[in-house]
């Protein structure tokens, strides 16, 4: 059950005013349907399922606080924005990110796994937080440069530069495997300069 900031079941909490109960129910339905997707994205960002759960619940609590204002707009886009900005803000402040065991992807199989999925996840944790957020948005969440910039509250130029830096870091870490799992550099002008077979999302 999704919890609000005061730890009450959202189905029992009104937002206030006429129709507050309906708003809470609408939010509960949205959160239930999107929670798994948000948690997967959070795991790609922080590499720990417990931290991913904390990050997801923090993002949903923030979303609930302003649900009346955003529910008529694109709730998916807003939830994504809150999740990724919360991650960037918290890593900048070095709070729960430094919890023992954090920032260590749960690799349960040899790194030479044939599909290279675990290799890629292990490499991703070595990319700086902001670049990692850009890469996850661009290549796992299928967001455009403009959508990524809107989600993170930065310019498209920053998205492009962070994409380039993040992919360069992954290529350095992955070595010969990079050409198998990463987009081809410089293939599409105006989209961050990257394109590929979509392995990153398929690998997840």
Short mmCIF file of C-alpha atoms in Angstrom, two decimals, residues 1-195:
data_model
loop_
_atom_site.label_atom_id
_atom_site.label_comp_id
_atom_site.label_asym_id
_atom_site.label_seq_id
_atom_site.Cartn_x
_atom_site.Cartn_y
_atom_site.Cartn_z
CA UNK A 1 0.00 0.00 0.00
CA UNK A 2 1.33 3.41 -0.93
CA UNK A 3 1.91 5.67 2.06
CA UNK A 4 1.52 9.40 2.30
CA UNK A 5 4.08 11.56 4.16
CA UNK A 6 2.22 11.03 7.45
CA UNK A 7 2.27 7.24 6.86
CA UNK A 8 -1.47 6.95 6.36
CA UNK A 9 -3.03 4.84 3.67
CA UNK A 10 -3.76 7.20 0.78
CA UNK A 11 -7.20 5.69 0.29
CA UNK A 12 -8.10 7.04 3.74
CA UNK A 13 -6.65 10.51 3.32
CA UNK A 14 -8.42 13.41 1.66
CA UNK A 15 -6.45 16.14 -0.05
CA UNK A 16 -8.84 18.75 1.19
CA UNK A 17 -11.81 20.55 -0.26
CA UNK A 18 -14.63 19.04 -2.30
CA UNK A 19 -13.77 15.71 -3.86
CA UNK A 20 -10.64 15.20 -1.77
CA UNK A 21 -11.45 11.52 -1.28
CA UNK A 22 -11.71 10.98 -5.03
CA UNK A 23 -8.35 12.67 -5.54
CA UNK A 24 -6.76 10.33 -3.00
CA UNK A 25 -8.28 7.30 -4.70
CA UNK A 26 -7.08 8.52 -8.10
CA UNK A 27 -3.58 8.92 -6.72
CA UNK A 28 -3.63 5.50 -5.10
CA UNK A 29 -4.62 3.91 -8.42
CA UNK A 30 -1.90 5.82 -10.26
CA UNK A 31 0.76 4.93 -7.70
CA UNK A 32 -0.16 1.25 -7.72
CA UNK A 33 0.06 1.09 -11.51
CA UNK A 34 3.38 2.97 -11.74
CA UNK A 35 5.23 1.97 -8.60
CA UNK A 36 7.05 -1.03 -10.12
CA UNK A 37 8.22 1.01 -13.12
CA UNK A 38 9.44 3.84 -10.91
CA UNK A 39 11.23 1.39 -8.62
CA UNK A 40 13.04 -0.21 -11.56
CA UNK A 41 14.21 3.22 -12.73
CA UNK A 42 15.27 4.05 -9.17
CA UNK A 43 17.30 0.84 -9.00
CA UNK A 44 19.14 1.75 -12.18
CA UNK A 45 19.98 5.07 -10.56
CA UNK A 46 21.13 3.88 -7.14
CA UNK A 47 21.98 0.17 -7.54
CA UNK A 48 20.29 -0.98 -4.34
CA UNK A 49 16.72 -2.27 -4.09
CA UNK A 50 16.20 -0.91 -0.57
CA UNK A 51 17.40 2.53 -1.58
CA UNK A 52 15.30 2.27 -4.73
CA UNK A 53 12.24 1.65 -2.57
CA UNK A 54 13.10 4.66 -0.38
CA UNK A 55 13.61 6.84 -3.43
CA UNK A 56 10.34 5.69 -5.00
CA UNK A 57 8.34 6.33 -1.83
CA UNK A 58 9.93 9.77 -1.40
CA UNK A 59 9.04 10.67 -4.98
CA UNK A 60 5.47 9.40 -4.59
CA UNK A 61 5.05 11.36 -1.34
CA UNK A 62 6.16 14.54 -3.12
CA UNK A 63 3.83 13.78 -6.00
CA UNK A 64 0.90 13.22 -3.64
CA UNK A 65 1.49 16.60 -2.01
CA UNK A 66 0.81 18.36 -5.33
CA UNK A 67 -1.49 15.79 -6.92
CA UNK A 68 -4.42 18.21 -7.22
CA UNK A 69 -2.30 20.43 -9.48
CA UNK A 70 -0.80 17.78 -11.72
CA UNK A 71 -3.36 15.05 -12.14
CA UNK A 72 -4.95 16.74 -15.15
CA UNK A 73 -1.57 16.99 -16.83
CA UNK A 74 0.85 14.19 -17.64
CA UNK A 75 1.19 12.42 -14.32
CA UNK A 76 3.77 10.02 -15.78
CA UNK A 77 6.08 12.83 -16.83
CA UNK A 78 5.71 14.60 -13.51
CA UNK A 79 6.38 11.42 -11.52
CA UNK A 80 9.49 10.78 -13.59
CA UNK A 81 10.67 14.35 -13.04
CA UNK A 82 10.18 14.10 -9.27
CA UNK A 83 11.97 10.75 -9.07
CA UNK A 84 15.03 11.81 -11.04
CA UNK A 85 15.34 15.24 -9.44
CA UNK A 86 15.04 13.69 -5.99
CA UNK A 87 17.87 11.30 -6.85
CA UNK A 88 20.13 14.10 -8.11
CA UNK A 89 19.32 16.33 -5.12
CA UNK A 90 19.88 13.59 -2.53
CA UNK A 91 23.17 12.44 -4.05
CA UNK A 92 24.34 16.05 -4.10
CA UNK A 93 23.54 16.32 -0.39
CA UNK A 94 25.15 12.90 0.28
CA UNK A 95 22.38 11.75 2.60
CA UNK A 96 20.94 8.24 2.32
CA UNK A 97 23.27 7.64 -0.62
CA UNK A 98 26.07 6.94 1.85
CA UNK A 99 24.13 4.27 3.72
CA UNK A 100 26.26 1.08 4.13
CA UNK A 101 25.86 -1.10 1.07
CA UNK A 102 24.57 1.70 -1.12
CA UNK A 103 25.83 2.24 -4.62
CA UNK A 104 26.59 -1.47 -5.03
CA UNK A 105 24.57 -3.21 -7.70
CA UNK A 106 23.28 -6.60 -6.66
CA UNK A 107 25.18 -8.72 -9.16
CA UNK A 108 24.06 -12.29 -8.54
CA UNK A 109 25.69 -13.86 -11.60
CA UNK A 110 29.17 -13.78 -13.19
CA UNK A 111 30.01 -10.58 -15.05
CA UNK A 112 30.52 -12.65 -18.20
CA UNK A 113 26.79 -13.31 -18.41
CA UNK A 114 26.03 -13.83 -22.14
CA UNK A 115 23.50 -11.01 -22.39
CA UNK A 116 25.93 -8.58 -20.71
CA UNK A 117 23.10 -7.13 -18.66
CA UNK A 118 24.90 -7.49 -15.36
CA UNK A 119 28.12 -6.18 -16.86
CA UNK A 120 26.29 -3.05 -17.97
CA UNK A 121 24.62 -2.52 -14.59
CA UNK A 122 27.94 -2.89 -12.80
CA UNK A 123 29.51 -0.34 -15.15
CA UNK A 124 26.60 2.07 -14.75
CA UNK A 125 27.24 2.45 -11.03
CA UNK A 126 30.62 3.97 -11.82
CA UNK A 127 29.12 6.82 -13.85
CA UNK A 128 28.64 10.10 -11.90
CA UNK A 129 25.10 10.56 -10.58
CA UNK A 130 23.95 13.34 -12.92
CA UNK A 131 25.30 11.63 -16.03
CA UNK A 132 23.75 8.38 -14.85
CA UNK A 133 20.37 10.06 -14.50
CA UNK A 134 20.68 11.38 -18.07
CA UNK A 135 21.64 7.97 -19.44
CA UNK A 136 18.76 6.20 -17.69
CA UNK A 137 16.27 8.78 -18.97
CA UNK A 138 17.62 8.75 -22.51
CA UNK A 139 18.28 5.07 -23.08
CA UNK A 140 16.17 3.13 -20.58
CA UNK A 141 13.19 5.48 -20.35
CA UNK A 142 13.29 6.40 -24.08
CA UNK A 143 13.13 10.12 -23.35
CA UNK A 144 14.22 12.67 -25.94
CA UNK A 145 16.89 15.27 -25.24
CA UNK A 146 14.16 17.86 -24.64
CA UNK A 147 12.16 15.57 -22.34
CA UNK A 148 15.27 14.68 -20.38
CA UNK A 149 16.15 18.35 -19.97
CA UNK A 150 12.63 19.08 -18.70
CA UNK A 151 12.76 16.18 -16.23
CA UNK A 152 16.10 17.26 -14.77
CA UNK A 153 15.55 21.01 -15.00
CA UNK A 154 18.59 21.69 -17.16
CA UNK A 155 19.36 22.80 -20.72
CA UNK A 156 19.42 20.52 -23.75
CA UNK A 157 23.10 21.36 -24.10
CA UNK A 158 23.72 19.98 -20.62
CA UNK A 159 21.84 16.80 -21.49
CA UNK A 160 23.97 16.32 -24.62
CA UNK A 161 27.23 16.91 -22.78
CA UNK A 162 26.24 14.65 -19.88
CA UNK A 163 25.18 11.96 -22.35
CA UNK A 164 28.53 12.17 -24.09
CA UNK A 165 30.47 12.03 -20.83
CA UNK A 166 28.38 9.21 -19.43
CA UNK A 167 28.72 7.05 -22.53
CA UNK A 168 32.45 7.77 -22.69
CA UNK A 169 32.77 6.51 -19.11
CA UNK A 170 30.82 3.37 -19.94
CA UNK A 171 32.90 2.74 -23.06
CA UNK A 172 36.09 3.06 -21.05
CA UNK A 173 34.85 0.63 -18.42
CA UNK A 174 33.32 -1.88 -20.81
CA UNK A 175 36.22 -1.93 -23.25
CA UNK A 176 35.62 -4.34 -26.14
CA UNK A 177 32.09 -5.08 -24.93
CA UNK A 178 31.04 -1.46 -25.41
CA UNK A 179 30.23 -1.84 -29.11
CA UNK A 180 27.79 -4.64 -28.27
CA UNK A 181 25.70 -2.82 -25.68
CA UNK A 182 26.11 0.92 -26.22
CA UNK A 183 24.65 3.29 -28.84
CA UNK A 184 26.80 4.30 -31.79
CA UNK A 185 28.38 7.72 -31.27
CA UNK A 186 27.61 10.59 -33.63
CA UNK A 187 24.89 8.78 -35.57
CA UNK A 188 22.05 11.25 -35.23
CA UNK A 189 22.64 14.96 -35.00
CA UNK A 190 20.25 16.88 -32.79
CA UNK A 191 19.42 13.96 -30.50
CA UNK A 192 22.52 14.00 -28.34
CA UNK A 193 24.63 12.44 -31.08
CA UNK A 194 23.78 8.87 -30.13
CA UNK A 195 21.70 6.08 -31.61
#
